[in-house]
Short mmCIF file of C-alpha atoms in Angstrom, two decimals:
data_model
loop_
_atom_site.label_atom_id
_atom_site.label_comp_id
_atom_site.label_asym_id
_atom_site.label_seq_id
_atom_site.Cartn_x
_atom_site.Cartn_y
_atom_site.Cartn_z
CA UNK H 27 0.00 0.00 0.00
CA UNK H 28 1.44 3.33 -0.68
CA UNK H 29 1.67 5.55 2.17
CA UNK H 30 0.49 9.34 2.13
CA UNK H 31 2.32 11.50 4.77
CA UNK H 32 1.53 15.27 4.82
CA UNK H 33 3.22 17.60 6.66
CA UNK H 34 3.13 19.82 8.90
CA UNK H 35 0.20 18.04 10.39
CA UNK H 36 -0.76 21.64 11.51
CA UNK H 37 -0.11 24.42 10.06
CA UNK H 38 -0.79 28.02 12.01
CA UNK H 39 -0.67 31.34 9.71
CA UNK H 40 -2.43 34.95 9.64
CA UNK H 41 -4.69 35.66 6.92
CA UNK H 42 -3.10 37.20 4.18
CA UNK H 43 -0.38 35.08 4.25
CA UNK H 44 1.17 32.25 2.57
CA UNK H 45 0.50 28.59 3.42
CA UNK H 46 2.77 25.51 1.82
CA UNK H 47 1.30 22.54 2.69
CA UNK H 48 3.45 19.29 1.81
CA UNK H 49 2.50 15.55 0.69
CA UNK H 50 4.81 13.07 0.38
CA UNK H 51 4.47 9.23 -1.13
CA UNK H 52 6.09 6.34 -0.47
CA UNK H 53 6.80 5.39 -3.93
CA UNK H 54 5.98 7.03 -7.16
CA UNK H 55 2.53 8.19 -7.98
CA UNK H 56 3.35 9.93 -11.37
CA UNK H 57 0.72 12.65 -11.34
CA UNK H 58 -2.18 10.87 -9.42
CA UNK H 59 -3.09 13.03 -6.83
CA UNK H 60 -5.63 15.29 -5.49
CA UNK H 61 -6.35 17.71 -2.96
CA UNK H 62 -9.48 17.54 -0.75
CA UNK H 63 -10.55 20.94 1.82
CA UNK H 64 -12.64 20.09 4.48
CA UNK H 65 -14.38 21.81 7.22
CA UNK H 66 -15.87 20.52 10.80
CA UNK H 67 -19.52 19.32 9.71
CA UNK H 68 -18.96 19.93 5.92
CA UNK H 69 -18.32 17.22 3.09
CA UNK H 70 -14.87 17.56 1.70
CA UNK H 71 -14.29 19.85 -1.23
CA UNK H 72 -11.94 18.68 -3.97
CA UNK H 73 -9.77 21.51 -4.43
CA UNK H 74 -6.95 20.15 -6.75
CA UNK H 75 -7.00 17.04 -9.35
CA UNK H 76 -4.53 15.55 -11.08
CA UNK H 77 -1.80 17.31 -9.43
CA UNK H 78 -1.99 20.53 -10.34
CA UNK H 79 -5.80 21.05 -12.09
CA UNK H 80 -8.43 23.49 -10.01
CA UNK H 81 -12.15 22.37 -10.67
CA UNK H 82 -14.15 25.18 -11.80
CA UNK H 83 -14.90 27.19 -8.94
CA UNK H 84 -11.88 26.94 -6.99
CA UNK H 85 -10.41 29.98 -5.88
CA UNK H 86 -6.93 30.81 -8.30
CA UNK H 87 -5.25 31.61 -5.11
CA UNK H 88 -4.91 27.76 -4.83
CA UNK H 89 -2.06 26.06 -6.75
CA UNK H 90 -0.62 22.54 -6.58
CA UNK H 91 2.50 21.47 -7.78
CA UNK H 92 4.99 18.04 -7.74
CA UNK H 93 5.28 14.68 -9.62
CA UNK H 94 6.75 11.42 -8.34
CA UNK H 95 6.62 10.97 -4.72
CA UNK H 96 6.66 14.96 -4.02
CA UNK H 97 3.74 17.11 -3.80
CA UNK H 98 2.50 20.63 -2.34
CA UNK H 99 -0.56 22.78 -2.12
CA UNK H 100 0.27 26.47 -1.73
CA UNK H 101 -2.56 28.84 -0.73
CA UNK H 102 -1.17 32.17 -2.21
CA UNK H 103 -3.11 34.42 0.32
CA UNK H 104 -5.20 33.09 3.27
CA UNK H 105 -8.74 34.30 3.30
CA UNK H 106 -10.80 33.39 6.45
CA UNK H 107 -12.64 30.49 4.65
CA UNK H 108 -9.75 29.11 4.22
CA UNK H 109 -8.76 28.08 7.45
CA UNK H 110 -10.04 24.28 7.58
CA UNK H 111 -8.33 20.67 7.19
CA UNK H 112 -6.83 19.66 3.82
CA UNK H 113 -6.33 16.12 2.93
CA UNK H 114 -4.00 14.75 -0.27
CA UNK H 115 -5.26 11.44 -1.84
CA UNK H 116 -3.38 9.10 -3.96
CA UNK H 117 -4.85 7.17 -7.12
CA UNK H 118 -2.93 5.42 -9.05
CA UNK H 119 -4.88 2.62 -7.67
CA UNK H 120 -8.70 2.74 -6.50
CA UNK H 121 -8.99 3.17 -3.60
CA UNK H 122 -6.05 4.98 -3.43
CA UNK H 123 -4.61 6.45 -0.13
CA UNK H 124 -4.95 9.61 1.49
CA UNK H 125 -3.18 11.20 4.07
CA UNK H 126 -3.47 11.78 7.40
CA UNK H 127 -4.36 15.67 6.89
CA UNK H 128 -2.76 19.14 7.67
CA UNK H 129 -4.78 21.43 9.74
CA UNK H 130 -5.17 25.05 8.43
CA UNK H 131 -5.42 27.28 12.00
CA UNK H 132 -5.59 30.92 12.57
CA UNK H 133 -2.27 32.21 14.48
CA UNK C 15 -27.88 22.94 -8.63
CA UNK C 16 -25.84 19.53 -7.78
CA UNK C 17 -27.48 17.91 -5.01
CA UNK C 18 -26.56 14.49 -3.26
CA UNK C 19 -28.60 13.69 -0.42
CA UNK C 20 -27.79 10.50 1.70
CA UNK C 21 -29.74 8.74 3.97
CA UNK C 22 -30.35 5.45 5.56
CA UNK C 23 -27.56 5.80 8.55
CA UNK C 24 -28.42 4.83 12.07
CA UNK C 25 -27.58 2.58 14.80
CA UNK C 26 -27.10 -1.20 14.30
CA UNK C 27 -25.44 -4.67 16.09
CA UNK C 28 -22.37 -5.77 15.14
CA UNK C 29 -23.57 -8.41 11.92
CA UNK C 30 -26.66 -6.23 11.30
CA UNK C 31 -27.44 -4.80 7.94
CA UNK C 32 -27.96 -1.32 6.55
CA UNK C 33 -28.83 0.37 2.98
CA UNK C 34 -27.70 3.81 2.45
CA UNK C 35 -29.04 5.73 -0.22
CA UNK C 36 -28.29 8.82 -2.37
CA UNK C 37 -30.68 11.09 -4.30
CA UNK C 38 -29.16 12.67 -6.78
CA UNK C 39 -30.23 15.89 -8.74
CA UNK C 40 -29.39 18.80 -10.62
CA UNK C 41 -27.33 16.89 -13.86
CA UNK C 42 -27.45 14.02 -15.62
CA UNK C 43 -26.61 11.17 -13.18
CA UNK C 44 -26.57 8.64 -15.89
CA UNK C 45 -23.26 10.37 -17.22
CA UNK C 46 -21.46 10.16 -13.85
CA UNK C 47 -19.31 7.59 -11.62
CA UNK C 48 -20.87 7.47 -8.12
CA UNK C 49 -19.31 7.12 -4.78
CA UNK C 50 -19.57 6.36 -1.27
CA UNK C 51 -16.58 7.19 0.75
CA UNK C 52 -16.33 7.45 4.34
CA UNK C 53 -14.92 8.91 7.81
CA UNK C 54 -14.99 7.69 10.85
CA UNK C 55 -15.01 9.79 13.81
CA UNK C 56 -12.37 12.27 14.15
CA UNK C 57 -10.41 10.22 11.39
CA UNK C 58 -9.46 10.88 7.80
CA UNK C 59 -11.25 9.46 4.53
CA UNK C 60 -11.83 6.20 2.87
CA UNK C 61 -13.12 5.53 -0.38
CA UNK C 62 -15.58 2.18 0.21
CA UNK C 63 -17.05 1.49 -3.06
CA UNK C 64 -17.51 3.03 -6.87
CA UNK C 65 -19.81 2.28 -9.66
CA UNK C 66 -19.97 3.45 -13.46
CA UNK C 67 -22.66 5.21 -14.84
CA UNK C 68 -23.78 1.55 -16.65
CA UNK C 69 -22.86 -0.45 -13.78
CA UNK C 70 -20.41 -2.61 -15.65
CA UNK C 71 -17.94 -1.53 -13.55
CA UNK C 72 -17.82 -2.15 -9.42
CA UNK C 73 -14.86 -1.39 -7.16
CA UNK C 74 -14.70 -1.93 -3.48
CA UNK C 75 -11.97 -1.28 -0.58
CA UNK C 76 -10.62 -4.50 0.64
CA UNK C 77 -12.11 -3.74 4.11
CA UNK C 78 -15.69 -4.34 2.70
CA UNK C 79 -15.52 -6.44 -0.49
CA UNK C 80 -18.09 -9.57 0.08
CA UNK C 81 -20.08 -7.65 3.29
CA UNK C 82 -21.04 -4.20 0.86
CA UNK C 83 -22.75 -3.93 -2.71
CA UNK C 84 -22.72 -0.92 -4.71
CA UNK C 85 -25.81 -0.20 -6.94
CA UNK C 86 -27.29 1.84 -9.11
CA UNK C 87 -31.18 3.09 -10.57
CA UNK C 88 -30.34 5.50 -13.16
CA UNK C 89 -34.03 6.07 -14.06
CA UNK C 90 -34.64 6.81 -9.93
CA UNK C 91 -31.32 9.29 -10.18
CA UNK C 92 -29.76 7.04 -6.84
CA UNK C 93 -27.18 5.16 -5.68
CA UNK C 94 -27.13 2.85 -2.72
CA UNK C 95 -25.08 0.77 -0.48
CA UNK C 96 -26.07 -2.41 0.94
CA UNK C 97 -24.65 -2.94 4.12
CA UNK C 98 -24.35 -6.51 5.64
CA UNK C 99 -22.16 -8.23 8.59
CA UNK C 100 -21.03 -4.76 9.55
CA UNK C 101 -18.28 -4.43 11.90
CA UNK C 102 -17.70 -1.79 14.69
CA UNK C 103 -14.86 -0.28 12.57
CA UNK C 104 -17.85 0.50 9.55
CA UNK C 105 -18.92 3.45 12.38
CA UNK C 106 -18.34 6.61 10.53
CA UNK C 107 -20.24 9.16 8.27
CA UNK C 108 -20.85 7.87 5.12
CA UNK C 109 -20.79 10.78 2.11
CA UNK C 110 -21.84 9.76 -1.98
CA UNK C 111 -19.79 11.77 -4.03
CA UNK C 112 -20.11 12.48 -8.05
CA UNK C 113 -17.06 11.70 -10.03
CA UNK C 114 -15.78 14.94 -11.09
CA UNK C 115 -16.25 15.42 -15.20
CA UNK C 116 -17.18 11.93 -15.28
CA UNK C 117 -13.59 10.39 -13.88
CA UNK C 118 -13.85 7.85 -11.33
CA UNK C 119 -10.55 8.62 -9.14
CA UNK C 120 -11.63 11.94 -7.71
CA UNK C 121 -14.92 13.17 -6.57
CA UNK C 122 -17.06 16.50 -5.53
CA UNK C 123 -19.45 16.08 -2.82
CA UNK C 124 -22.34 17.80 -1.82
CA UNK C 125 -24.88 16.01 1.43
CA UNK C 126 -23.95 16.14 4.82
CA UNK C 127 -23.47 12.54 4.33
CA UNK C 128 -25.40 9.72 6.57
CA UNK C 129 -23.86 8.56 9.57
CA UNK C 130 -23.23 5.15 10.68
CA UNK C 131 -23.16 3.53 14.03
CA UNK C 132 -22.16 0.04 14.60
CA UNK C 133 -22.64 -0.90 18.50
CA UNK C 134 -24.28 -3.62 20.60
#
């Protein structure tokens, strides 16, 4: 099974700044992975697809980068809806994997 | 609008049975994979089972395969899960999710989900 390990698991920032939020794989996932948002009593949003691909909808000040075992999800500027749980989910398989999750906090 | 409402959770023994179900509106549900994924309690997320918009296709986590089925009414616009021999580690809220521009390895969901409780 290929294990997901984000990092930091929290993450605690000011609004209007820059979050990096890291995923790493234990082996090589090509470009198979997404980015989920949720928050507490929500369903989770997918936010990022195929490594780097926003659905329509999502904010541009989300961007997603990596390939291989390597991946990150930078939020450019945080906005107060942003502040929430984001999970990154491996397919190359189905089900896949996901990670454990980085919280999003206000500082 | 996309809507995906699920129902059907609630309490049950350890062995019981449950069927979840998912009403779907607001696009053409015939054209989509369906999902229901879950999380239990404070946990992360799980994908438990996926079906194609014909049904020729089924998949299920390894957790579940021979206890859940997966179906499908595409004239009805709903997708269920049939829930038998459950286990206490089945407890969790259980979402349906629409595969996103008709893929089947990432999804958008939209209910609160239904939540499942597995507990003598």
């Amino acid at each position: 099974e290929i294990v997901m390990t984000q990092s930091p698991a929290t993450l605690s920032e000011s609004p209007g700044e820059r979050a990096t939020l890291s995923c790493r794989a234990s082996e090589r996932i090509r470009y198979s992975l997404a980015w989920y948002q949720q928050k507490p009593g929500q369903p989770p949003r997918l936010l990022i697809f195929n490594t780097n691909a926003r659905p329509a909808g999502v904010p541009a000040r989300f961007s997603a980068s990596g390939s291989g075992t390597e991946f990150t999800l930078t939020i450019s500027s945080l906005q107060s809806e942003d502040f929430a749980v984001y999970f990154c989910h491996q397919y190359t398989k189905w089900p896949g994997t996901f990670g454990q999750g980085t919280r999003v906090e206000i500082k | 609008e996309v809507q995906l409402v699920e129902s059907g959770g609630g309490l049950v023994q350890p062995g019981g049975s449950l069927r979840l179900s998912c009403a779907a509106s607001g696009f053409t549900f015939s054209d989509y994979w369906m999902l229901w994924g879950r999380q239990a309690p404070g946990k992360g997320l799980e994908w438990v089972a996926t079906i194609k918009p014909d049904e020729t296709e089924r998949y299920y986590v390894d957790s579940v395969k021979g206890r859940f089925t997966i179906s499908r009414d595409n004239t009805e616009n709903s997708v269920y899960l049939q829930m038998s021999g459950l286990r206490a580690e089945d407890t969790a809220l259980y979402y349906c999710g629409r595969g996103y521009n008709g893929n089947s390895e990432f999804y958008d969901f939209r209910g609160q989900g239904t939540p499942v409780t597995v507990s003598s």
